[in-house]
Coordinates of C-alpha atoms and ligand atoms in Angstrom, one line a residue:
M24 CA 69.6 105.5 -40.4
K25 CA 72.3 103.3 -39.0
T26 CA 73.8 104.7 -35.8
R27 CA 77.6 104.6 -35.8
I28 CA 79.8 104.4 -32.7
L29 CA 82.8 106.8 -32.6
S30 CA 85.4 107.4 -29.9
T31 CA 86.3 110.7 -28.2
R32 CA 89.3 110.9 -30.5
H33 CA 87.2 111.4 -33.6
L34 CA 87.0 115.2 -33.2
E35 CA 87.2 115.9 -37.0
D36 CA 84.3 113.7 -37.8
L37 CA 82.3 114.9 -34.8
A38 CA 82.9 118.6 -35.7
A39 CA 81.9 117.9 -39.3
L40 CA 78.6 116.3 -38.2
L41 CA 77.7 119.1 -35.8
E42 CA 78.6 121.7 -38.4
A43 CA 76.2 120.0 -40.7
D44 CA 73.5 120.5 -38.0
Q45 CA 73.3 116.8 -37.0
V46 CA 72.8 115.7 -33.4
V47 CA 75.3 113.5 -31.6
A48 CA 75.0 111.5 -28.4
L49 CA 78.2 112.0 -26.3
P50 CA 79.5 111.4 -22.8
T51 CA 79.9 114.2 -20.2
E52 CA 81.0 113.8 -16.6
T53 CA 77.3 113.6 -15.5
V54 CA 75.3 111.6 -18.1
Y55 CA 75.3 111.2 -21.9
G56 CA 74.0 114.3 -23.7
L57 CA 72.3 114.6 -27.1
A58 CA 74.2 117.5 -28.5
A59 CA 73.6 120.0 -31.4
R60 CA 74.9 123.5 -32.2
A61 CA 73.0 125.8 -29.9
A62 CA 73.0 128.7 -32.4
S63 CA 71.3 126.5 -35.1
R64 CA 67.5 126.4 -34.9
S65 CA 67.2 123.4 -37.2
A66 CA 69.8 121.4 -35.3
V67 CA 68.2 122.1 -31.9
E68 CA 64.7 121.3 -33.3
R69 CA 66.1 117.9 -34.2
I70 CA 67.0 117.3 -30.6
F71 CA 63.4 117.8 -29.5
A72 CA 62.2 115.6 -32.3
V73 CA 64.6 112.7 -31.6
K74 CA 64.0 112.8 -27.9
G75 CA 60.2 113.3 -28.1
R76 CA 60.8 116.2 -25.7
P77 CA 58.0 118.6 -24.7
A78 CA 58.5 121.9 -26.5
D79 CA 58.2 124.0 -23.3
N80 CA 61.3 122.4 -21.7
P81 CA 64.4 124.5 -22.3
L82 CA 67.9 123.0 -22.8
I83 CA 71.3 123.5 -21.1
V84 CA 74.0 125.2 -23.3
H85 CA 77.5 123.8 -22.9
A86 CA 80.4 126.2 -23.4
A87 CA 84.2 125.6 -23.8
T88 CA 85.3 128.1 -21.1
P89 CA 83.8 129.9 -18.1
E90 CA 84.2 133.2 -20.0
D91 CA 82.3 131.9 -23.0
A92 CA 79.5 130.5 -20.7
L93 CA 79.1 133.7 -18.7
S94 CA 79.1 135.8 -21.8
L95 CA 75.8 134.1 -22.8
G96 CA 74.2 135.8 -19.7
R97 CA 73.3 139.4 -18.8
H98 CA 73.6 141.0 -15.4
V99 CA 75.5 138.0 -14.1
P100 CA 75.4 138.3 -10.3
G101 CA 78.7 138.3 -8.4
Y102 CA 77.8 135.1 -6.6
A103 CA 77.2 133.3 -10.0
A104 CA 80.7 134.3 -11.2
R105 CA 82.2 133.0 -7.9
L106 CA 80.4 129.7 -8.3
A107 CA 81.5 129.4 -11.9
D108 CA 85.0 130.0 -10.7
A109 CA 84.8 127.3 -8.0
F110 CA 82.9 124.6 -10.0
W111 CA 83.6 124.9 -13.7
P112 CA 84.4 122.9 -15.6
G113 CA 82.0 120.6 -13.7
P114 CA 78.5 119.5 -13.1
L115 CA 76.8 122.8 -12.3
S116 CA 74.4 124.6 -14.6
L117 CA 73.6 128.2 -14.0
V118 CA 70.4 129.8 -15.1
L119 CA 71.1 133.4 -16.2
E120 CA 69.2 136.2 -17.8
S121 CA 70.0 135.4 -21.5
A122 CA 72.2 137.7 -23.5
V123 CA 71.3 135.7 -26.7
A124 CA 68.0 135.2 -28.5
W125 CA 67.9 131.4 -29.1
P126 CA 64.2 130.8 -28.5
W127 CA 64.6 127.2 -29.9
V128 CA 66.9 126.5 -26.9
Q129 CA 65.1 128.7 -24.3
A130 CA 61.7 127.3 -25.1
G131 CA 60.0 130.6 -24.6
H132 CA 61.9 131.7 -21.4
D133 CA 64.1 134.8 -21.3
T134 CA 66.7 132.9 -19.3
L135 CA 69.4 130.5 -20.4
A136 CA 71.0 127.6 -18.5
V137 CA 74.8 127.3 -19.2
R138 CA 77.6 125.0 -18.0
V139 CA 81.2 124.1 -18.8
P140 CA 81.5 120.3 -19.1
E141 CA 84.5 118.6 -17.6
P142 CA 85.9 116.3 -20.4
D143 CA 88.9 118.0 -22.2
W144 CA 88.0 116.4 -25.6
L145 CA 84.4 117.8 -25.3
R146 CA 85.6 121.3 -24.5
E147 CA 88.0 121.1 -27.5
L148 CA 85.0 120.0 -29.7
I149 CA 83.0 123.0 -28.4
R150 CA 85.9 125.3 -29.1
R151 CA 85.8 124.1 -32.8
V152 CA 82.0 124.2 -33.4
G153 CA 80.6 126.7 -30.8
P154 CA 78.3 126.1 -27.8
L155 CA 76.3 122.9 -27.8
A156 CA 72.8 122.6 -26.5
A157 CA 72.5 119.1 -24.9
P158 CA 69.7 117.5 -22.8
S159 CA 70.3 114.0 -21.5
A160 CA 70.4 111.5 -24.4
N161 CA 67.4 109.4 -23.4
R162 CA 64.0 109.3 -24.9
S163 CA 61.8 111.7 -22.9
G164 CA 60.6 110.2 -19.6
R165 CA 63.3 107.4 -19.5
P166 CA 66.2 107.3 -17.1
S167 CA 69.2 109.3 -18.3
P168 CA 71.9 107.2 -20.2
T169 CA 75.2 106.7 -18.4
T170 CA 76.8 104.5 -21.1
A171 CA 76.9 104.4 -24.9
A172 CA 74.8 101.2 -24.8
H173 CA 72.0 103.0 -22.9
C174 CA 72.0 105.7 -25.7
L175 CA 71.7 103.0 -28.3
T176 CA 68.8 101.4 -26.5
D177 CA 66.9 104.6 -26.6
L178 CA 68.1 106.2 -29.9
S179 CA 69.6 103.6 -32.2
G180 CA 68.4 104.4 -35.8
R181 CA 67.3 107.9 -34.8
I182 CA 70.8 109.6 -34.7
P183 CA 73.9 109.2 -36.8
V184 CA 76.5 108.8 -34.0
V185 CA 77.0 107.8 -30.4
V186 CA 80.4 108.7 -29.0
D187 CA 81.5 105.9 -26.6
G188 CA 83.5 107.4 -23.8
G189 CA 82.7 104.7 -21.2
A190 CA 80.6 105.1 -18.1
C191 CA 79.9 108.6 -16.8
P192 CA 81.8 109.3 -13.6
A193 CA 78.9 111.1 -11.7
G194 CA 75.9 109.2 -13.2
L195 CA 73.4 112.0 -12.2
E196 CA 72.5 115.1 -14.1
S197 CA 74.1 118.5 -13.2
T198 CA 72.9 120.7 -10.4
V199 CA 70.6 123.4 -11.9
L200 CA 70.9 126.7 -10.0
D201 CA 68.7 129.7 -10.7
C202 CA 71.0 132.8 -10.6
T203 CA 68.5 135.4 -11.7
G204 CA 67.7 136.6 -8.2
A205 CA 69.5 138.2 -5.2
A206 CA 70.5 134.7 -4.0
P207 CA 70.8 131.4 -5.8
V208 CA 68.0 128.8 -5.8
V209 CA 68.5 125.1 -6.5
L210 CA 66.1 124.1 -9.2
R211 CA 67.5 120.6 -9.6
P212 CA 69.9 119.1 -6.9
G213 CA 72.9 117.3 -8.4
P214 CA 76.5 116.4 -7.9
V215 CA 77.5 119.9 -6.8
T216 CA 75.6 119.9 -3.6
A217 CA 73.8 122.7 -1.7
E218 CA 76.4 122.3 1.0
M219 CA 79.3 122.7 -1.5
I220 CA 77.6 125.8 -2.9
A221 CA 77.0 127.3 0.6
G222 CA 80.6 126.6 1.4
V223 CA 81.9 128.6 -1.5
L224 CA 79.6 131.5 -0.9
A225 CA 80.5 131.6 2.8
E226 CA 84.2 131.5 1.9
S227 CA 83.9 134.2 -0.8
A228 CA 81.1 136.4 0.7
P229 CA 81.9 140.0 0.2
G230 CA 83.4 141.4 3.3
K231 CA 84.7 138.0 4.4
R232 CA 88.0 138.5 2.6
G233 CA 87.7 142.2 2.1
E234 CA 86.5 141.6 -1.5
D235 CA 84.6 144.1 -3.6
G236 CA 81.0 142.9 -2.9
A237 CA 79.8 146.0 -4.8
E238 CA 77.6 145.5 -7.8
G239 CA 75.9 142.2 -8.0
G240 CA 77.7 140.8 -5.0
M241 CA 76.0 138.6 -2.5
P242 CA 74.1 140.5 0.2
S243 CA 75.6 139.8 3.6
G244 CA 74.5 136.6 5.2
T245 CA 74.2 134.8 1.9
G246 CA 76.9 132.3 2.9
D247 CA 73.9 130.3 4.1
A248 CA 72.7 127.3 2.1
P249 CA 71.1 128.3 -1.2
R250 CA 67.3 127.9 -1.2
I251 CA 66.0 124.7 -2.6
S252 CA 63.0 125.3 -4.9
G253 CA 59.9 123.1 -4.4
G254 CA 57.6 125.1 -6.6
P255 CA 56.4 123.4 -9.8
A256 CA 57.1 126.4 -12.0
A257 CA 60.7 126.7 -10.9
S258 CA 62.3 124.4 -13.4
P259 CA 60.2 123.8 -16.5
G260 CA 61.4 120.3 -16.7
T261 CA 60.1 119.4 -13.3
R262 CA 56.5 119.4 -14.6
H263 CA 57.2 116.4 -16.9
P264 CA 57.5 112.7 -16.0
H265 CA 61.1 111.9 -15.5
Y266 CA 63.6 109.2 -14.6
R267 CA 61.0 106.5 -14.7
P268 CA 61.9 102.9 -15.5
R269 CA 59.1 100.6 -16.7
A270 CA 59.1 98.6 -13.4
R271 CA 57.3 100.2 -10.5
V272 CA 59.8 101.9 -8.1
I273 CA 59.0 101.6 -4.4
L274 CA 61.1 103.5 -1.8
V275 CA 61.6 101.7 1.5
A276 CA 63.1 102.7 4.8
P277 CA 66.5 101.1 5.6
G278 CA 66.0 97.7 7.3
T279 CA 62.6 97.1 5.8
R280 CA 61.9 93.4 5.0
V281 CA 60.3 93.0 1.6
Q282 CA 58.8 90.0 -0.1
C283 CA 60.9 90.0 -3.2
S284 CA 59.2 88.2 -6.0
D285 CA 59.9 89.4 -9.5
C286 CA 61.8 92.4 -8.2
M287 CA 65.1 94.2 -7.9
I288 CA 66.4 95.4 -4.5
I289 CA 68.8 98.4 -4.5
A290 CA 70.3 98.8 -1.0
P291 CA 73.5 99.5 0.8
A292 CA 75.9 96.7 1.4
G293 CA 75.8 95.5 5.0
G294 CA 77.1 97.8 7.7
V295 CA 76.8 101.0 5.7
G296 CA 75.2 104.1 7.2
P297 CA 73.2 104.6 10.4
G298 CA 70.6 102.2 11.7
P299 CA 69.8 98.8 10.2
A300 CA 71.7 99.1 6.9
T301 CA 70.1 96.7 4.5
T302 CA 66.8 95.9 3.0
E303 CA 66.4 92.2 3.4
M304 CA 64.7 89.7 1.2
G305 CA 62.1 87.8 3.1
G306 CA 60.1 84.6 2.5
A307 CA 60.5 82.2 -0.3
A308 CA 61.0 84.5 -3.1
A309 CA 59.5 83.4 -6.4
G310 CA 60.4 84.6 -9.9
V311 CA 63.3 86.8 -10.8
H312 CA 65.0 88.6 -8.0
L313 CA 68.0 90.8 -8.4
E314 CA 70.0 92.5 -5.7
R315 CA 72.3 95.5 -6.3
R316 CA 74.3 96.7 -3.3
W317 CA 76.3 99.9 -3.0
H318 CA 79.0 101.2 -0.5
T319 CA 79.0 104.9 -1.1
L320 CA 76.4 107.4 -2.3
Q321 CA 78.8 108.1 -5.3
E322 CA 78.6 104.4 -6.2
L323 CA 74.8 104.5 -6.0
A324 CA 74.7 107.7 -8.1
R325 CA 77.0 106.2 -10.7
N326 CA 75.0 103.0 -11.1
L327 CA 71.4 103.9 -10.3
Y328 CA 70.1 104.6 -13.9
G329 CA 72.0 101.5 -15.2
W330 CA 70.4 99.4 -12.5
F331 CA 67.0 100.7 -13.5
R332 CA 67.6 99.7 -17.1
E333 CA 68.9 96.3 -16.0
A334 CA 65.7 95.8 -14.1
D335 CA 63.7 96.6 -17.2
R336 CA 65.7 94.3 -19.3
A337 CA 65.1 91.5 -16.8
G338 CA 61.4 92.3 -16.9
V339 CA 60.9 92.6 -13.1
S340 CA 57.8 94.4 -12.1
V341 CA 59.0 96.1 -8.9
I342 CA 62.3 97.8 -7.9
Y343 CA 62.6 98.3 -4.1
V344 CA 65.1 101.1 -3.3
N345 CA 66.4 102.0 0.1
E346 CA 65.9 105.6 1.0
V347 CA 69.0 107.6 1.7
A348 CA 69.6 110.6 4.0
R349 CA 68.7 113.8 2.2
H350 CA 72.0 115.7 2.6
G351 CA 75.0 116.0 0.3
L352 CA 74.6 113.9 -2.8
G353 CA 71.7 112.2 -1.0
A354 CA 69.5 115.2 -1.8
A355 CA 70.0 114.6 -5.6
L356 CA 69.5 110.9 -5.2
M357 CA 66.3 111.3 -3.3
N358 CA 65.0 113.8 -5.9
R359 CA 65.6 111.3 -8.7
L360 CA 64.2 108.4 -6.7
Q361 CA 61.0 110.2 -5.8
K362 CA 60.5 111.1 -9.5
A363 CA 61.1 107.5 -10.5
A364 CA 58.6 106.4 -7.8
A365 CA 55.9 108.8 -8.7
H366 CA 53.2 107.1 -10.6
G367 CA 50.5 108.4 -12.9
D368 CA 51.0 111.3 -15.1
A369 CA 53.3 113.9 -13.5
E370 CA 52.3 116.5 -16.0
G371 CA 50.3 119.6 -15.1
Ligands
TXA422 O1 74.1 117.0 -16.6 C1 73.3 117.6 -17.3 O2 72.8 118.6 -17.0 C2 73.0 116.9 -18.6 C3 74.3 116.9 -19.5 C4 74.1 116.3 -20.9 O3 74.8 118.2 -19.5 N1 71.9 117.5 -19.3 C5 70.7 117.5 -18.8 O4 69.8 118.2 -19.6 O5 70.3 116.8 -17.8 P1 68.2 118.0 -19.5 O6 67.6 118.7 -20.6 O7 67.9 116.5 -19.4 O8 67.8 118.7 -18.1 C6 67.9 120.1 -18.0 C7 67.1 120.6 -16.9 C8 65.6 120.5 -17.2 O9 65.0 120.2 -16.0 C9 65.3 121.9 -17.7 O10 63.9 122.2 -17.4 C10 66.2 122.7 -16.8 O11 67.4 122.0 -16.8 N2 66.5 124.0 -17.5 C11 67.1 124.2 -18.7 N3 67.1 125.5 -19.0 C12 66.5 126.2 -18.0 C13 66.1 127.5 -17.8 N4 66.4 128.5 -18.6 N5 65.5 127.8 -16.6 C14 65.1 126.8 -15.7 N6 65.4 125.5 -15.9 C15 66.1 125.2 -17.0
MG423 MG1 66.9 114.8 -19.0

């Protein structure tokens, strides 16, 4: 199959492909997704086959409006509705008790992850064809794609179309939040940070503004930060190897001097952040050495996966990455960096 490139204006063609149960790689505000109609078993099975995705890892369903997204859940807690109100459309996925029976999407769970993506054209497409299941459009275990070129590297010849919408603004996958309990639990940190979530819940906590707070509302005191899950069973996807370039990723403390031979360094530009800001290259470096410098965590997030892929193209054997402080977007970045740095088989 020859993979064609379309633009975000080709809504008719895209709708026709999806209605014919094809899969399409397309840009969202987070990363490129591999989308198919969620209601179609055969279309969604194609996603798993194309990606080489383990069958026990459920998919996120993308809806056109917050009402549509929440209608896919049952017993939606008040706090989830408030977060939807604050962050949708946007990079937050809510895990709800499922109101639909789409076992091909849910991978054996009775919950469903839903979100409303930001791009207008994408929500218009969803309005036409119905909710879309979409994991990141990489081959399983590879870094998520943040450009159309990354999608082609992984999936050319395996899918009919990649929609080229340029580079994704966030560059990291959505925050995944378990909303099936009395209080939310972060299963995967992302661009909507724990601090942002806590801020909205504190602001809208029942009683705070004399709001209802009755059924499904947050118990008092839940304006605190949402719990961050560390448990392996929390998000099915966390059991599988993830975000891993071919080169070995080594995390280093800021200011560390590394002997860079045949490597890439990813570090803040001089003067950024507390303490010694940069990772320095020492000695007479032999072989290829690449340096990628960033000024803000947003810039790091936007470029990280692309830099991983560049390192692989250049054939370097090691990528040294400066650790970042684990708050705000730093929590999501460190989560991905630690997965990238884990070696051996992360399964089981
Ligand atoms: O930003 C994103 O979320 C991108 C774009 C395309 O929307 N999608 C994405 O999907 O990153 P994927 O499949 O690569 O990652 C989804 C994560 C996985 O870790 C999966 O296990 C988890 O969400 N997940 C999906 N459904 C779940 C559920 N019902 N319960 C718990 N975790 C779930
Ligand atoms: Mg993924």
